[in-house]
Amino acid sequence: MSNYSIETKCVQGGYTAGNGEPRQIPIIQSTTFKYATSEDMGKLFDLEAEGYFYSRLQNPTCDTVARKICELEGGTAAMLTSSGQAASFYAVFNIASCGDHVVSSSSIYGGTFNLFAVTMKRMGIDFTFVSPDCSEEELNAAFRPNTKAVFGETIANPALTVLDIEKFANAAHAHGVPLIVDNTFATPVNCRPFEWGADIVTHSTTKYMDGHAASLGGCIVDHGVFDWTKYPDKFPGLCTPDESYHGVTYTERFGLEGAFITKATAQLMRDFGSMQSPQNAFLLNMGLESLHVRMQRHCENGLAVAKFLQDHDLVTYVNYCDLEGDPYHDLAVKYLPNGSCGVVSFGVKGGRKAAEAFMKQMRLGAIETHVADARTCCLHPASATHRQMSDAEMEACGVKPDLIRYSCGIENAQDLINDLAQALESIRDFK
C-alpha cells in the first residue's frame, strides 16, 4: 500500500482478502494455536520462524491492525498494546532500565507524567522534564551520559502545546538516543513524526483511532531507521545476546527494521502481557477506516469552537494551535498544515470554582474521563485526571487549575457553540 494515499490506507491498509476469504479482517478469538510437532513450535520459541503460539505475545487479528497503523505512520514494524499507557511504558522500558535516564517534555498527559515521575522512578529510571519551549541550549543541558531516550507529545494532552519535533529529534540524535513521540491527538492523518526525525511513535488508539469510545488500546510503531548498533554499550538489550531468548541478538537477527518491536514483543509482552484483545483490535480497525473523514470534521469543529471562545467576554484564554495568534500557531503551520485536532482548552472568569460550575451546565458536552471521540465530551482536569498533582506540578504540565478540556465531536458545530454559550451565560454572575 506504499503507493497509495493515507485515506486509502485508512480504509484498506494492513489486510488484503484472498479469493473467497472474508472481506473484513477475521477475529481470531483464540488464546492458543495448534502445531503438528514440538519441533515446529520450538522454532517459534527460538524466533527462527514466523507464526503464533499464544495470544499473550501475538495474535493474527492484532498484527493485521498493527500493520495498518504501521503503514499510516510510515514505519517498518508495529505492535498493539492493551492501552496507550502500556504503549508509553513499553516504548521507554524497552531501551531504559534501572540506573538509566530519560529526557521528556514536561507538557504531556498527566497519566504519562505520573508513570514517568512516580512509577518508573521507583523502578530506578530517572526522568528530567523540560519545557517544550526550551531553548536548544536548555534542552542539550538536560542530557546525561546514561540518557537513553527523549519523549514528547505531538499535541500535548490537555495543554495543547505543539512539540518542535525537529528540535527535539536533533538534540536526541546529537546525544545518540532516539526520539519517542506520542502522536495520539494529531494521528498520522495530520502529522507523521517520522518525517520530522522521530524514531518511535506511540498512540493511545482509544482516542481518535477508535473514535467511538468502544475499545481500549495502544500502539507502538518503529521507524526502523535509528542505528542501535552505533551505540552497543548504550543499548545492550538490542545489541548483545538475550539470554532469556536463547542468546538471540535482536539487531543481528531482525535488523534495524525489526529489532525494537521484536524485543518489545519477545521480552516485555511475554513478561507483562499487556496485549490488546482481538475483539478490541477488530473494533479499532473499524474506527481506522473512517479516521481520515472524522479528523477533518473534528478539526473544523475545533476551529469554529475556538474562534467562538476567543471572542467571548467570560473566557480568559483559549489554547488551540490553529488559531492565528496562538503561541504554537507557527509550529502548527509547519507540522500540522491540514489541521491539528478537535480538542480545545480554555479558562473562564472566576477561576477553578467557576470552571466547576460551568461544567455542571453542559448539555451536549458530556463530562467524561475521555477525549477525542465522535461525541463531544469535556473535562476539568484539576478535578479529574490531574487531581493527584499540586498546582505547581499542573502548571509544569501546562495545566491551570481553571482549565477546561473540550473535545469537539463530529456533531453540528453551531449546536456545540450554542451549548457552550448557554453554559457560559449561567456563570456570568458567579461569585
Coordinates of C-alpha atoms in Angstrom, one line a residue, residues 33-193:
F33 CA -2.6 -22.3 18.2
K34 CA -2.1 -25.9 17.3
Y35 CA 1.1 -27.4 15.7
A36 CA 1.9 -30.8 14.3
T37 CA 5.2 -31.3 16.2
S38 CA 7.1 -29.9 19.1
E39 CA 9.9 -29.0 16.7
D40 CA 7.6 -26.7 14.8
M41 CA 6.6 -24.9 17.9
G42 CA 10.2 -24.8 19.1
K43 CA 11.2 -22.8 16.1
L44 CA 8.7 -20.1 17.2
F45 CA 10.1 -20.0 20.7
D46 CA 13.6 -19.6 19.2
L47 CA 12.4 -16.8 17.0
E48 CA 13.5 -18.8 13.9
A49 CA 10.1 -19.0 12.3
E50 CA 7.1 -16.7 12.0
G51 CA 3.8 -17.7 13.5
Y52 CA 1.6 -17.8 16.6
F53 CA 1.6 -19.9 19.7
Y54 CA 0.0 -17.8 22.4
S55 CA -2.1 -14.6 22.1
R56 CA -0.4 -13.0 25.1
L57 CA 2.5 -12.3 22.8
Q58 CA 0.9 -12.0 19.3
N59 CA -2.4 -12.6 17.6
P60 CA -3.2 -12.5 13.9
T61 CA -6.0 -10.0 14.3
C62 CA -3.9 -7.7 16.3
D63 CA -1.0 -8.0 13.9
T64 CA -3.2 -7.1 11.0
V65 CA -4.4 -3.9 12.6
A66 CA -0.8 -3.1 13.7
R67 CA 0.3 -3.4 10.1
K68 CA -2.3 -0.8 9.1
I69 CA -1.1 1.7 11.7
C70 CA 2.4 1.0 10.7
E71 CA 1.6 1.8 7.1
L72 CA -0.2 5.0 8.1
E73 CA 2.8 6.2 10.1
G74 CA 5.4 5.1 7.5
G75 CA 7.2 2.7 9.9
T76 CA 8.7 -0.7 9.4
A77 CA 7.2 -2.6 12.4
A78 CA 4.4 -2.1 14.9
M79 CA 2.7 -3.8 17.8
L80 CA -0.6 -3.3 19.6
T81 CA -0.9 -2.9 23.3
S82 CA -3.8 -3.0 25.8
S83 CA -3.7 0.8 26.3
G84 CA -1.9 3.9 25.5
Q85 CA -0.3 3.8 28.9
A86 CA 1.1 0.4 28.1
A87 CA 2.5 1.7 24.8
S88 CA 4.3 4.6 26.5
F89 CA 5.7 2.2 29.2
Y90 CA 6.9 -0.4 26.7
A91 CA 8.4 2.2 24.3
V92 CA 10.6 3.6 27.1
F93 CA 11.3 0.4 29.1
N94 CA 12.3 -1.5 26.0
I95 CA 15.6 0.6 26.0
A96 CA 15.8 2.1 29.5
S97 CA 16.2 0.2 32.8
C98 CA 17.3 0.7 36.4
G99 CA 20.1 3.3 36.6
D100 CA 19.1 4.9 33.3
H101 CA 17.8 8.4 32.4
V102 CA 15.3 9.8 30.0
V103 CA 14.6 13.4 28.9
S104 CA 10.9 14.2 28.5
S105 CA 8.8 17.2 27.6
S106 CA 7.0 18.4 30.7
S107 CA 3.9 19.1 28.7
I108 CA 2.5 15.6 28.5
Y109 CA -0.6 13.7 29.5
G110 CA -1.0 13.6 33.3
G111 CA -1.1 9.8 33.4
T112 CA 2.1 9.6 31.4
F113 CA 3.7 12.2 33.7
N114 CA 2.8 10.1 36.7
L115 CA 4.0 6.9 35.0
F116 CA 7.4 8.5 34.4
A117 CA 7.8 10.7 37.5
V118 CA 6.5 8.2 40.1
T119 CA 6.1 4.6 38.9
M120 CA 9.1 4.3 36.6
K121 CA 11.2 6.3 39.0
R122 CA 10.5 3.6 41.6
M123 CA 11.9 1.2 39.0
G124 CA 15.2 3.1 39.0
I125 CA 14.7 5.2 35.9
D126 CA 15.2 8.9 36.3
F127 CA 13.4 11.5 34.2
T128 CA 14.3 15.1 33.5
F129 CA 11.3 17.2 32.4
V130 CA 12.0 20.2 30.1
S131 CA 9.6 22.8 28.8
P132 CA 8.6 22.1 25.2
D133 CA 9.5 25.8 24.6
C134 CA 13.0 25.4 26.0
S135 CA 16.0 26.6 24.0
E136 CA 18.4 24.3 22.3
E137 CA 20.9 25.0 25.0
E138 CA 18.5 24.2 27.8
L139 CA 17.5 21.0 26.0
N140 CA 21.0 19.8 25.5
A141 CA 21.8 20.6 29.1
A142 CA 19.2 18.0 30.3
F143 CA 21.2 15.1 28.8
R144 CA 23.4 12.8 30.9
P145 CA 25.8 10.1 30.0
N146 CA 23.2 7.5 30.9
T147 CA 20.3 9.1 28.9
K148 CA 18.6 6.5 26.8
A149 CA 15.7 8.3 25.1
V150 CA 13.7 11.6 24.6
F151 CA 9.9 11.7 24.9
G152 CA 7.3 14.2 23.8
E153 CA 3.7 14.5 22.5
T154 CA 2.9 16.0 19.1
I155 CA 0.0 17.8 20.6
A156 CA 0.1 17.6 24.4
N157 CA -3.0 16.4 26.3
P158 CA -4.5 18.7 27.7
A159 CA -2.2 21.7 27.4
L160 CA -2.3 21.5 23.6
T161 CA 1.3 22.7 23.2
V162 CA 2.9 21.6 20.0
L163 CA 6.2 19.8 20.1
D164 CA 9.0 21.1 17.9
I165 CA 9.8 17.7 16.6
E166 CA 12.9 18.6 14.6
K167 CA 14.4 20.4 17.6
F168 CA 13.9 17.5 19.9
A169 CA 15.0 15.0 17.3
N170 CA 18.2 16.8 16.5
A171 CA 19.1 17.0 20.2
A172 CA 18.3 13.3 20.8
H173 CA 20.4 12.2 17.8
A174 CA 23.3 14.5 18.8
H175 CA 23.4 12.6 22.0
G176 CA 23.0 9.2 20.4
V177 CA 19.4 8.4 21.6
P178 CA 16.0 8.0 19.8
L179 CA 13.1 10.4 20.0
I180 CA 9.8 8.8 21.0
V181 CA 6.7 10.8 20.1
D182 CA 3.2 10.2 21.3
N183 CA 1.1 11.1 18.2
T184 CA -2.3 10.4 19.7
F185 CA -4.0 13.8 19.2
A186 CA -2.7 14.5 15.7
T187 CA -2.9 11.0 14.3
P188 CA -0.9 10.1 11.2
V189 CA -3.7 11.8 9.2
N190 CA -2.5 15.2 10.4
C191 CA 1.2 14.6 11.3
R192 CA 3.7 11.8 10.6
P193 CA 6.5 12.4 13.1

